[in-house]
Short mmCIF file of C-alpha atoms in Angstrom, two decimals:
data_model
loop_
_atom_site.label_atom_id
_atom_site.label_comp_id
_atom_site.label_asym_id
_atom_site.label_seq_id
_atom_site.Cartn_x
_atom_site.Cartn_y
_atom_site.Cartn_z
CA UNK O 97 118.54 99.21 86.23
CA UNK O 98 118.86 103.19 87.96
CA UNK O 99 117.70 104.84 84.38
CA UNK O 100 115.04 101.98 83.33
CA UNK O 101 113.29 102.56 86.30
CA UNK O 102 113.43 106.28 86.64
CA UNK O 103 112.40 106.05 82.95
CA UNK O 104 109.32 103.67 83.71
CA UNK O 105 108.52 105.56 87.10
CA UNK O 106 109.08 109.36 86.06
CA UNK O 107 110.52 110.09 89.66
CA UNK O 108 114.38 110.25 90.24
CA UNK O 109 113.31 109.60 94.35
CA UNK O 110 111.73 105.97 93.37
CA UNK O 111 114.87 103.64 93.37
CA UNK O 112 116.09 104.73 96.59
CA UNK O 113 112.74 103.77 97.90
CA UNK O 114 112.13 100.83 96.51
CA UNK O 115 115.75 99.54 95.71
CA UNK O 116 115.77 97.02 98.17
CA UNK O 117 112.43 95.21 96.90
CA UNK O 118 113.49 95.76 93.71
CA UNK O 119 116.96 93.87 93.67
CA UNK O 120 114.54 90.86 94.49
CA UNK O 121 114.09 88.90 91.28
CA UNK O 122 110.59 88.30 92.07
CA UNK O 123 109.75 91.99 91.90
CA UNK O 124 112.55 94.22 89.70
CA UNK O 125 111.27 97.10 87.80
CA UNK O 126 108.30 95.79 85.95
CA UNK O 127 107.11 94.55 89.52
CA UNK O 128 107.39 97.97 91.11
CA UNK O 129 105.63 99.62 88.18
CA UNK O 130 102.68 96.89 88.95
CA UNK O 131 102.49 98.15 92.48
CA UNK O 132 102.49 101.70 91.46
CA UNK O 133 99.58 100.82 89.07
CA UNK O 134 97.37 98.77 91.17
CA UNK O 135 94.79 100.42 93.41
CA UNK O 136 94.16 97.95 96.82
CA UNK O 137 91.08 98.35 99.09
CA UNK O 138 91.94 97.60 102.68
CA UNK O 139 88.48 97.25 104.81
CA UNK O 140 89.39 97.60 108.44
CA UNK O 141 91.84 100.19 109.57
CA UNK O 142 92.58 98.35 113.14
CA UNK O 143 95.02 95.52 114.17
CA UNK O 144 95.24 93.85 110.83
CA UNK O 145 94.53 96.46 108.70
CA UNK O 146 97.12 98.29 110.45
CA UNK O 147 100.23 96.25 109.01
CA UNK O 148 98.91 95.62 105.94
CA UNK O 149 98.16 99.32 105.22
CA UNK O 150 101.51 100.29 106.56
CA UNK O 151 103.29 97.45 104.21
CA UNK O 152 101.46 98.54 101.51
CA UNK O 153 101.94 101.84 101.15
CA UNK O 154 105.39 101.43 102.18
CA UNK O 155 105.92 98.73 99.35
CA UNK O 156 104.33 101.54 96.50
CA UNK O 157 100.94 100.38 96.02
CA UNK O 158 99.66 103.25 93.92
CA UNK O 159 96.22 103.74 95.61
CA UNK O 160 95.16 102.72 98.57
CA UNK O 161 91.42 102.69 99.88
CA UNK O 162 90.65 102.45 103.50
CA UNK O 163 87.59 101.80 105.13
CA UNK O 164 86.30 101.81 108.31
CA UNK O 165 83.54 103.60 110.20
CA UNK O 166 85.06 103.21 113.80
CA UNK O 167 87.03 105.68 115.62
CA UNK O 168 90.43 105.20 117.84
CA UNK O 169 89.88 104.53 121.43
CA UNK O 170 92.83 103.89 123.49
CA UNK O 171 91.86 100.01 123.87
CA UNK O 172 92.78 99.61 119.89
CA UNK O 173 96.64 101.10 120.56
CA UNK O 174 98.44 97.81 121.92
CA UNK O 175 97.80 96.34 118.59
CA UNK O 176 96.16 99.01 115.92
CA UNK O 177 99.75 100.48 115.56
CA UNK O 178 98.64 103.19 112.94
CA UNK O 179 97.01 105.20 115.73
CA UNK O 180 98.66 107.20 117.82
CA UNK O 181 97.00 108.35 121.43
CA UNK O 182 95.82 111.83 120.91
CA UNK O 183 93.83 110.80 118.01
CA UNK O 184 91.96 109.35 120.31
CA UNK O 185 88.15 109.46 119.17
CA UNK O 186 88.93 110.09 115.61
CA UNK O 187 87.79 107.94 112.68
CA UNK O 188 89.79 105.28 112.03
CA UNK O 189 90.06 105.52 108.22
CA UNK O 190 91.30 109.16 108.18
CA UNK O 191 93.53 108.93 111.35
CA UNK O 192 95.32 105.94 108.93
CA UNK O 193 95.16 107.78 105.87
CA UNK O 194 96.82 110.69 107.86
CA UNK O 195 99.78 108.35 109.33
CA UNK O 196 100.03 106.48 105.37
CA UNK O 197 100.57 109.86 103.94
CA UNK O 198 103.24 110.69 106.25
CA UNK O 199 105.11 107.21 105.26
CA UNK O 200 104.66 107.67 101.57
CA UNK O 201 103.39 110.97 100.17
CA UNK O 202 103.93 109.71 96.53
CA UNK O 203 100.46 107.63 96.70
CA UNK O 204 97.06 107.95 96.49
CA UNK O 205 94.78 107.45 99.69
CA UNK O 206 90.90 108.03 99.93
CA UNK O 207 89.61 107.10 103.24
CA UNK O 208 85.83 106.08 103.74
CA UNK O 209 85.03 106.93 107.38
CA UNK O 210 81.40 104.83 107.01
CA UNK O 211 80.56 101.15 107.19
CA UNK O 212 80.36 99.25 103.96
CA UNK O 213 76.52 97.95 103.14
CA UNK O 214 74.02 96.07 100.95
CA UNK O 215 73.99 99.62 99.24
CA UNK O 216 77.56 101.23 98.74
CA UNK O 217 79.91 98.28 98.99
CA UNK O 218 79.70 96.99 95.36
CA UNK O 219 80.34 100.76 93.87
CA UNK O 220 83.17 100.42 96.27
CA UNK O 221 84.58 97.52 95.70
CA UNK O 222 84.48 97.83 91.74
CA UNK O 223 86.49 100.87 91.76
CA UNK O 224 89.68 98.53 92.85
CA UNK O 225 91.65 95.79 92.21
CA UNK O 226 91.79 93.81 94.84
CA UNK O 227 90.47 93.89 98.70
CA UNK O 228 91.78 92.98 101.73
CA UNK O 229 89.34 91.80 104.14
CA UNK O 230 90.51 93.08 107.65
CA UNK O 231 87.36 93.06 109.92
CA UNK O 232 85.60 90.87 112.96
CA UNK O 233 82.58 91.26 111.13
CA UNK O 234 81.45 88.48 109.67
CA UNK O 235 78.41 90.26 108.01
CA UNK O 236 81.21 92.35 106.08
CA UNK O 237 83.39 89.48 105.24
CA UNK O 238 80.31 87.32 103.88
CA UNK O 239 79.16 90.55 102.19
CA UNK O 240 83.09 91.33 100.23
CA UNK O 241 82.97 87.36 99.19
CA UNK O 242 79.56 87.55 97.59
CA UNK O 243 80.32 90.57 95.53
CA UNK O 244 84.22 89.91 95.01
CA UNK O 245 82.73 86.60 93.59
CA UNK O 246 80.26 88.51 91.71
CA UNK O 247 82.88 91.07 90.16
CA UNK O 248 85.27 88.46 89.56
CA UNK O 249 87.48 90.37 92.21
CA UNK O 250 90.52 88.76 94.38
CA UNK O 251 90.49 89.70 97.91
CA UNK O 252 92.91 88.17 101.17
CA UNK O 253 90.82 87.31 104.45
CA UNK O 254 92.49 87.02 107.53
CA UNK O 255 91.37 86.45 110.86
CA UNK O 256 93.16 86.30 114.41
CA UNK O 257 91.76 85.33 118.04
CA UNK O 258 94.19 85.00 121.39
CA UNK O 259 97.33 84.22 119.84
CA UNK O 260 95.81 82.52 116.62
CA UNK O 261 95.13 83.10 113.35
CA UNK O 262 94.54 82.24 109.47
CA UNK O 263 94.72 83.55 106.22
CA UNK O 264 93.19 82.63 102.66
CA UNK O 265 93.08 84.29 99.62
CA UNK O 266 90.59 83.97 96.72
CA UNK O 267 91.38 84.42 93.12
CA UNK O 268 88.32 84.23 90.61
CA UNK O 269 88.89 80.69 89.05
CA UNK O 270 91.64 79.40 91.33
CA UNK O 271 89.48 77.99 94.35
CA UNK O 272 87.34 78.54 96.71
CA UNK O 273 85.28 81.52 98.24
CA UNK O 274 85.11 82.16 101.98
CA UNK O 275 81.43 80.82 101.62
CA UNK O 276 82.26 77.67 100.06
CA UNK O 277 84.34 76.98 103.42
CA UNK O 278 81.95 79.02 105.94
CA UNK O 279 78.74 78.54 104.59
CA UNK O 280 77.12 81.39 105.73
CA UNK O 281 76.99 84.37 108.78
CA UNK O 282 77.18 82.31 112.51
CA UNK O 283 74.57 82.91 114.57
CA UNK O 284 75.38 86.09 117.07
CA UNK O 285 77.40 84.95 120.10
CA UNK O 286 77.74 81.48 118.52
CA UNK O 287 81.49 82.67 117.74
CA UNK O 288 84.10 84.45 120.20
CA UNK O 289 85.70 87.84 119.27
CA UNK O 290 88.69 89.61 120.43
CA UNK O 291 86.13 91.55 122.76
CA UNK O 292 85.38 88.28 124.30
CA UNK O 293 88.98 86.79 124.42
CA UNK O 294 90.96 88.96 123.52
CA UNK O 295 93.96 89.29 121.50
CA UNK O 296 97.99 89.95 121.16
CA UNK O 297 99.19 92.21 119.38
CA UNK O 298 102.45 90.82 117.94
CA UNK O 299 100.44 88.29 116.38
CA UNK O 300 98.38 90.20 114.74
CA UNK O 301 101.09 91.60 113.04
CA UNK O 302 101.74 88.42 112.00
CA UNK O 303 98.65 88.05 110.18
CA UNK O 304 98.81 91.55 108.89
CA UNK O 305 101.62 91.11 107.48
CA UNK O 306 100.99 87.77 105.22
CA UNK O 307 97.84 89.19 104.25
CA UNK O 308 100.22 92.45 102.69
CA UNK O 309 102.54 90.00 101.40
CA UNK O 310 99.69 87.85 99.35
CA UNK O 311 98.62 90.97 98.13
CA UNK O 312 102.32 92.16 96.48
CA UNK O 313 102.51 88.58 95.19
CA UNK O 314 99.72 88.74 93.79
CA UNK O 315 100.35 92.00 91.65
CA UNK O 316 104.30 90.69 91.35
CA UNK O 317 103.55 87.68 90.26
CA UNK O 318 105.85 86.42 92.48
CA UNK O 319 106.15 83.07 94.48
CA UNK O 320 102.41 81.13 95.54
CA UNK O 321 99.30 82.64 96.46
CA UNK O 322 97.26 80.61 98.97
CA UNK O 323 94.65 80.26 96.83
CA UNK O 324 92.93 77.12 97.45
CA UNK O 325 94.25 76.81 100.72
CA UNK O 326 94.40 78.44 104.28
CA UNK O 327 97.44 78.99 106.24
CA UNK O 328 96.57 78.52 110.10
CA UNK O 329 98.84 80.09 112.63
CA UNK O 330 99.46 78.73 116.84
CA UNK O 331 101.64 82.04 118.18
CA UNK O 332 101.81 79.85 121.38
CA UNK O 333 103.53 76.93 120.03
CA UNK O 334 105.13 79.39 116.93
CA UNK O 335 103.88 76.83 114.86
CA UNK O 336 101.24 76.69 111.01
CA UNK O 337 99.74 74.78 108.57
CA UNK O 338 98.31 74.77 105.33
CA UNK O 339 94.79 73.22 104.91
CA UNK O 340 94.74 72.56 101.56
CA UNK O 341 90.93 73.56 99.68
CA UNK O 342 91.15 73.11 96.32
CA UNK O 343 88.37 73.15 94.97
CA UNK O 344 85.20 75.14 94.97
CA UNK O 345 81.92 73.36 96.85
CA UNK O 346 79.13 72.57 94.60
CA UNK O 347 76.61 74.02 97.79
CA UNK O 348 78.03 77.77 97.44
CA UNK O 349 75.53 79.83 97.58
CA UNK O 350 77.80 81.99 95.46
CA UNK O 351 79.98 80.25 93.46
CA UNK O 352 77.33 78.18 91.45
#
């Protein structure tokens, strides 16, 4: 196993890395080689992003795009782990690429330190293979399912208020988009945010971390996506659920 993936991989350092996710049958040596191919956009460098970036690029993911125009302010540290204090005031996006590049200097990270819009997120989101959807936005998230749906892109959504949280993942032809569940962007102030009620940081992780774990499935092949379905997490009663969504609604504004 050793000399077919130092063979595949071109690095004698790789299997020491990666030896532990590699003795899992669901990943081996072709898997690995999958996540050093595949080139991830993570949009949100804060309490979700934060896992998922740090799983990733951990895990081998080959390239790695971060975006996020906000910078660290020590409010963000309890749960947006990548940042430590005295980057305080620094852009979000390169303070993460800067800690990602310290955990793995093997891959390849290009931050964007600017919001995505109408105008530069499709050029973005083209250039990769699959996006992870780590904001409080909802103008952002509405925006990535339109034009993942459009580019016949997969992406992971996750959201978390409080203690609670959820996760879905769209794959083009396997269920629905975030629109055909949401609709379309809530009115402002209709919905809470963290700001309002604020949020734990432990369970973010939590959510973080199955949105990073979708994404290696879905470049393993390994195990079921939740694709057609969200997975709902209670940290207070350390409880979840799968709502099962199978199929696309014939009222997307997107999908039809």
């Amino acid at each position: 196993m050793k000399q077919e993936f130092f063979n595949n991989m071109n690095n004698t350092n790789n299997y020491e890395r990666y030896q532990r996710q590699i003795l899992f049958s669901g990943f081996g040596v072709e898997g690995q080689d999958k996540l050093k191919q595949a080139k991830v956009l993570v949009v949100g460098a804060g309490g979700l992003g934060s896992p998922v970036l740090q799983y990733l690029a951990g895990a081998g993911i080959g390239t790695l795009g971060i975006v996020d125009a906000d910078v660290v302010d020590l409010s963000n540290l309890h749960r947006q782990v990548l940042h430590p204090e005295e980057r305080a005031g620094m852009n979000k996006a390169e303070s993460a690429a800067i800690t990602l590049q310290k955990l793995n200097s093997e891959i390849s990270i290009q931050a964007y330190p600017f919001m995505l819009t109408e105008e530069n997120a499709e050029a973005i989101l083209a250039a990769y293979d699959f996006t992870v959807i780590c904001v409080d936005n909802f103008q952002a998230r509405f925006l990535i399912n339109d034009l993942c749906v459009k580019l016949k892109k997969p992406f992971c959504n996750g959201g978390i208020l409080e203690m609670h949280g959820q996760v879905m993942t769209y794959v083009p032809g396997k269920g629905p988009c975030y629109r055909c569940i949401f609709e379309d962007v809530p009115a402002a102030g209709t919905v809470p945010t963290s700001a309002d009620v604020g949020v734990v940081g432990p369970a973010v992780g939590v959510i973080g971390s199955i949105q990073a774990l979708e994404v290696l499935k879905y470049f393993t092949g390994a195990g079921d996506l939740l694709t057609g379905k969200m997975l709902v997490f209670d940290g207070l009663s350390m409880t979840s659920r799968i709502i099962k969504m199978p199929h696309p609604s014939p009222d997307c504004k997107v999908c039809h």
